[in-house]
XYZ file of C-alpha atoms in Angstrom:
333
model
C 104.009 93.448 153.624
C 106.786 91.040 154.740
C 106.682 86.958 153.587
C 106.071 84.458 155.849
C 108.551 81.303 155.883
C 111.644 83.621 157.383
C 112.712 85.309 154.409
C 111.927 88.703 155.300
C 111.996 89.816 151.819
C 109.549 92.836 151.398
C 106.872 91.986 148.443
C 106.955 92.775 145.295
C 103.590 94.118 143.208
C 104.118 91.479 140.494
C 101.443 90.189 138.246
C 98.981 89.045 140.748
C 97.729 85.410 142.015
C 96.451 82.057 140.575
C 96.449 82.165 136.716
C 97.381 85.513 136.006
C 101.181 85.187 137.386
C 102.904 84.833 140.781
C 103.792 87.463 143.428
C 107.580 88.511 142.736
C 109.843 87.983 146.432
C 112.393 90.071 144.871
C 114.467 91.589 141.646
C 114.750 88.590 139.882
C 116.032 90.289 136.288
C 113.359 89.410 133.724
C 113.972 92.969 132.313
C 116.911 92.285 131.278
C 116.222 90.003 128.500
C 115.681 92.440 126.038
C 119.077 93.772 126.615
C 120.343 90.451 125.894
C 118.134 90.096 123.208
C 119.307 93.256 121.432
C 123.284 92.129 122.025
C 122.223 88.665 120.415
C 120.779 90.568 117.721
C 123.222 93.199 116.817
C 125.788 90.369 116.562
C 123.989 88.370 114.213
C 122.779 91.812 112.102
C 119.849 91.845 109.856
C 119.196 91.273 106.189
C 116.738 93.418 104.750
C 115.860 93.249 100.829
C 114.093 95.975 98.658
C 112.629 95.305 94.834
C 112.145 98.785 93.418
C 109.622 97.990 89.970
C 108.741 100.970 87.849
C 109.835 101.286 84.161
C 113.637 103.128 83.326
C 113.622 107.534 83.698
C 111.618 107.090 86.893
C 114.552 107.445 89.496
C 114.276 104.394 91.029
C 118.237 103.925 91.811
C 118.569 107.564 92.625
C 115.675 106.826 95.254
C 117.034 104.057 97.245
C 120.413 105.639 96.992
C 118.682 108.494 98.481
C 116.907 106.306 101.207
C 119.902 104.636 102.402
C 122.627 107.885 102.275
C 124.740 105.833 100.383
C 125.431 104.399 97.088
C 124.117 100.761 96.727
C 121.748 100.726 94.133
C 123.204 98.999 90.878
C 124.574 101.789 88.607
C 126.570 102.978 91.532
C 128.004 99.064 92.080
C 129.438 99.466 88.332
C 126.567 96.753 87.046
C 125.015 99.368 84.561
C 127.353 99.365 81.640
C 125.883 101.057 78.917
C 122.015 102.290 80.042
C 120.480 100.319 77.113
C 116.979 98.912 77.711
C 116.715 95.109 77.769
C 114.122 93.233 75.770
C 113.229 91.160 78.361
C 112.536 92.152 81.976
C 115.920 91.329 83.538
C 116.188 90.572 87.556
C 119.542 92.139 89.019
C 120.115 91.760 92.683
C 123.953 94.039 94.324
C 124.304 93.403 98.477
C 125.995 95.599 100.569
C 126.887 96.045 104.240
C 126.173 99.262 105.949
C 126.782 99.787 109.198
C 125.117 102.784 111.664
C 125.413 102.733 115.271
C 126.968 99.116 115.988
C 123.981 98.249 113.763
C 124.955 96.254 110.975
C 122.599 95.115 107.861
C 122.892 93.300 105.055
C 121.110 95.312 102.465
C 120.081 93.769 99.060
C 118.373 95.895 96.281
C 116.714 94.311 93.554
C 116.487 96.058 90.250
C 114.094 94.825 87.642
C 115.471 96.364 84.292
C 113.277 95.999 81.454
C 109.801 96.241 83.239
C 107.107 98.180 81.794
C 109.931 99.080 78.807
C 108.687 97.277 75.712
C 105.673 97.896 73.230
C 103.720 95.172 74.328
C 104.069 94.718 78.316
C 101.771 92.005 78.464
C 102.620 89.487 81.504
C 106.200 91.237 82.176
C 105.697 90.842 85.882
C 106.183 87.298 85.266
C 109.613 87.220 85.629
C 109.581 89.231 88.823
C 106.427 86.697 90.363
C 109.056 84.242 89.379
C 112.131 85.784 91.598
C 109.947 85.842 94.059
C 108.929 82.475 94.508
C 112.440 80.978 94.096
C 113.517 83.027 97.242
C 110.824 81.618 99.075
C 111.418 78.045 97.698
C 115.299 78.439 98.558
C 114.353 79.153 102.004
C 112.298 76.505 102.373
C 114.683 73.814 101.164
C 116.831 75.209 103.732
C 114.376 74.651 106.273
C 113.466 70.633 105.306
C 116.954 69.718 105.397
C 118.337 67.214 108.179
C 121.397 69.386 108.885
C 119.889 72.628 108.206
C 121.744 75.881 109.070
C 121.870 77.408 112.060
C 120.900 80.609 110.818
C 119.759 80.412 106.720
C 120.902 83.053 103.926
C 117.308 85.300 103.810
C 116.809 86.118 100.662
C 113.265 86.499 100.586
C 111.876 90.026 99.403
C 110.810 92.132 102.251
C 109.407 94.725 100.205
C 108.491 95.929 96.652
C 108.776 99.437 95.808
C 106.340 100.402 92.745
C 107.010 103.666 91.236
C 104.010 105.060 89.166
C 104.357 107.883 86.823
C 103.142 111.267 88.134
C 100.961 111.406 85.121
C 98.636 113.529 86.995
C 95.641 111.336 85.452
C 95.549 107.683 86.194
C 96.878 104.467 87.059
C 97.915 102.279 83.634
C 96.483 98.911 83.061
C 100.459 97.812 83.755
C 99.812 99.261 87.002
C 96.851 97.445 87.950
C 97.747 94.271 86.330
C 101.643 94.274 88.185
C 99.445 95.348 91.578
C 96.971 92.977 91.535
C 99.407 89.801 90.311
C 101.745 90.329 93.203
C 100.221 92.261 95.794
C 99.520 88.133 96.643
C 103.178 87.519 97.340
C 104.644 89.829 98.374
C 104.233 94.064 100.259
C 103.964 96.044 97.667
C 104.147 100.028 98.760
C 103.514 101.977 95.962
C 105.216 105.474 95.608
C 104.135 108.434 92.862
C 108.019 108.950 91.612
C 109.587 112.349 90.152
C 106.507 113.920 91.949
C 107.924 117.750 91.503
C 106.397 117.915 88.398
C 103.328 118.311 89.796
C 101.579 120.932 91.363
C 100.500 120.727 95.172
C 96.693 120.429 94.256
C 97.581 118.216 91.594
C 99.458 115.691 93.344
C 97.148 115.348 96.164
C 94.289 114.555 93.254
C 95.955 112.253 91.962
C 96.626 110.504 95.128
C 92.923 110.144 95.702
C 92.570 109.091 92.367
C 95.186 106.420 93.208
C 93.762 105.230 96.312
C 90.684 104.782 94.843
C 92.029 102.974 91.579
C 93.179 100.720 94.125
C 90.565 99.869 96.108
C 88.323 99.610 93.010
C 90.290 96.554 91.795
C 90.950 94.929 95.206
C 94.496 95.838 95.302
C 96.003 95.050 99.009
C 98.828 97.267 99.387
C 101.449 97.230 102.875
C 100.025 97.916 105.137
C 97.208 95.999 104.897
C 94.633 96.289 106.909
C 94.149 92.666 107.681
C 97.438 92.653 109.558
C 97.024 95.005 112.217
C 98.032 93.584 115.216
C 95.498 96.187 118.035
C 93.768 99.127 117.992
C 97.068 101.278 118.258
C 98.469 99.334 115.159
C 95.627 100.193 113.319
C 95.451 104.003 113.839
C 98.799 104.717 113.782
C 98.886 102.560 110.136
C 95.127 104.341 108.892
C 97.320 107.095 109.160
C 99.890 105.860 106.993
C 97.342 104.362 104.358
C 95.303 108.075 104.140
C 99.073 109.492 102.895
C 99.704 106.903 100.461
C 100.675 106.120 97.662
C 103.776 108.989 98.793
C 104.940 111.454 96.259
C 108.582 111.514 96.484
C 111.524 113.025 95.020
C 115.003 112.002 95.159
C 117.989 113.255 94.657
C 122.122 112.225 96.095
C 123.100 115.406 95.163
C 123.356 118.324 98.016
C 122.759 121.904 97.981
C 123.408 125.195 99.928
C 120.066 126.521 101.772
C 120.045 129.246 104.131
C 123.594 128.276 105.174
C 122.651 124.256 105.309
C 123.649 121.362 103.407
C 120.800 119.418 102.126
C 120.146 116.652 99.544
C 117.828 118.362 96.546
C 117.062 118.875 92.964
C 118.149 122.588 91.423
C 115.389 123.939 89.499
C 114.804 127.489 87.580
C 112.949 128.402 90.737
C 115.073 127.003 93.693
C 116.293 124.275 95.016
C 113.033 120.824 95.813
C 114.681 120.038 98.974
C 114.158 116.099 99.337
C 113.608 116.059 102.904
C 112.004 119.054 103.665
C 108.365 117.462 104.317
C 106.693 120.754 102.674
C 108.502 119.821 98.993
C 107.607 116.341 99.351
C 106.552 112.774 101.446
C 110.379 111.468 100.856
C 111.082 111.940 104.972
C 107.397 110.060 105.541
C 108.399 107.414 103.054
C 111.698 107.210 104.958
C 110.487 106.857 108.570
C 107.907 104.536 107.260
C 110.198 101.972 105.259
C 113.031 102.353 107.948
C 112.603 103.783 110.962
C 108.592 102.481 111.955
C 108.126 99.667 110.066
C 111.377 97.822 108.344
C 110.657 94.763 111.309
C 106.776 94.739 110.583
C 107.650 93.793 106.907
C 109.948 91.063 107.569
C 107.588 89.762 109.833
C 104.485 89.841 107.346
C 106.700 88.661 104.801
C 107.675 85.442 106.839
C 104.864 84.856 108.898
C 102.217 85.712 105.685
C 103.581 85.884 102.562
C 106.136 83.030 103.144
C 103.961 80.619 104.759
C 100.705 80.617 102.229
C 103.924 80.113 99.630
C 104.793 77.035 102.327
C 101.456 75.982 103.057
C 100.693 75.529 99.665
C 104.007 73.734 98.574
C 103.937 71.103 101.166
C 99.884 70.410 100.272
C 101.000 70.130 96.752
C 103.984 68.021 97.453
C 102.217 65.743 100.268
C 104.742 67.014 102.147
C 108.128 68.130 101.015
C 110.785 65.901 102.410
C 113.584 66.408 103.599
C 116.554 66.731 101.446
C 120.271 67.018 102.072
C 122.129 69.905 102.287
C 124.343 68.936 98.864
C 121.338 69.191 96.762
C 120.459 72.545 98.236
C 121.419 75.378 96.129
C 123.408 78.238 97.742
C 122.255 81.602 97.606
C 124.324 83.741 95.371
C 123.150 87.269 96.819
């Protein structure tokens, strides 16, 4: 249908009349803003940071070396020195840059030495509950001041990785205790580490025996269901949530396979090819963390985690005022 007025521009379906949008006269180039969007983006980069929490033998370094395809947890940044257990539960944060695509991030992994280590364990996530908070009250500072920064240092944790022993039996009381304290502040994903030691039906017991331990004690773990956004959101993440906590193996070392390359752990019996998904959930863990939901849990982290932390702080404070930028302290990560 032509336009009256002279234009004798041919009409566009567009969203429709009155409240619900206007009638388009032509390409105008709204579509385009996610292109821009994405440009923006991939100049700033991201930041994304990772806790891994599980006590020492469990392969949590190996694992996130493994995620990543490249060597960034702390032993491989030459912070290990001698592998002597702390007393205390020690925080130890290494950043790197990696780069894939034009993509670049900002990757920090935070180790947490000492946890889960010592004869008597009791409040040892302390420490860690304490890390946590002072990202989010470093950001906030930031965010107060006068001449705050066009973009501020994120240091915030995005996401805690728990590694729980594939006993084959139960959850500890460490477990539940770590779970329950900071399952408040912060995602917690739980993962069953070293799981080749178990058999099929074994593992899949004990990660109904997991589940349930969980949901006995009230223990919210990403994602949780509170957050999904629609319908689709929430089916695709039930999904997710049925397959948890995953059973994962990891390994940076590679094999030969039928002619192939892969990364995998030699055994008497062959080679526990990490991401072959019938050896183990490493590839679901993978696309999970990374590829599906690595936005989501920046997003929950700032938008829910970060502003009950906020919320709270200014109602305790009366407000928090504003502060200048020489009494802010830098982030050091």
């Amino acid at each position: 249908a032509r336009l009256g007025g002279g234009f004798g521009v041919d009409r566009v379906p567009g969203l429709g009349h009155s409240g619900s949008g206007s009638t388009l006269l032509g390409y105008i180039g709204i579509d385009t803003i996610i292109e821009q969007m994405r440009k923006k983006t991939m100049k700033a980069g991201f930041d994304f940071n990772i806790m891994i929490v599980g006590h020492s033998g469990l392969g949590k370094s190996t694992l996130v070396n493994t995620l990543f395809k490249s060597q960034v947890s702390r032993w491989s940044s030459g912070w290990g020195g001698e592998h002597k257990i702390p007393k205390t539960v020690e925080i130890k944060a290494v950043s790197h840059v990696i780069e894939e695509g034009g993509v670049k991030m900002k990757l920090t992994v935070i180790d947490t030495p000492g946890f889960g280590d010592q004869i008597n364990n009791e409040n040892c996530w302390d420490p860690i509950s304490k890390y946590i908070n002072e990202q989010y009250e470093k950001f906030l500072k930031e965010e107060v001041n006068i001449a705050r920064k066009k973009r501020i240092p994120d240091t915030r944790v995005h996401c805690c990785l728990y590694f729980i022993s594939p006993t084959g039996h139960s959850l500890r009381q460490l477990d539940i205790e770590f779970m329950k304290h900071l399952s408040r502040v912060v995602n917690i994903i739980p993962v069953i580490a070293k799981s080749d030691t178990m058999t099929p039906d074994e593992k899949n017991e004990f990660k109904h025996r997991v589940r349930k331990e969980l949901e006995t004690h009230g223990i919210e773990y990403y994602p949780q269901n509170e957050f999904d956004d629609d319908m689709e959101d929430k089916n695709e993440n039930d999904k997710i949530r049925e397959a948890m906590p995953f059973a994962v193996v990891g390994s940076d070392k590679e094999f030969q396979v039928n002619g192939k390359r892969v990364l995998g752990r030699k055994t008497a019996w062959g080679v526990v090819e990490v991401e072959n998904p019938n050896h183990c959930e490493f590839a679901l863990l993978r696309d999970f963390l990374i590829r599906s939901h690595l936005q989501d849990l920046k997003e929950v982290t700032h938008n829910i985690h970060y502003e009950t932390y906020r919320a709270r702080r200014l109602n305790d404070n009366g407000g928090l005022h504003p502060i200048s930028a020489n009494n802010t302290q830098e982030s050091n990560l």
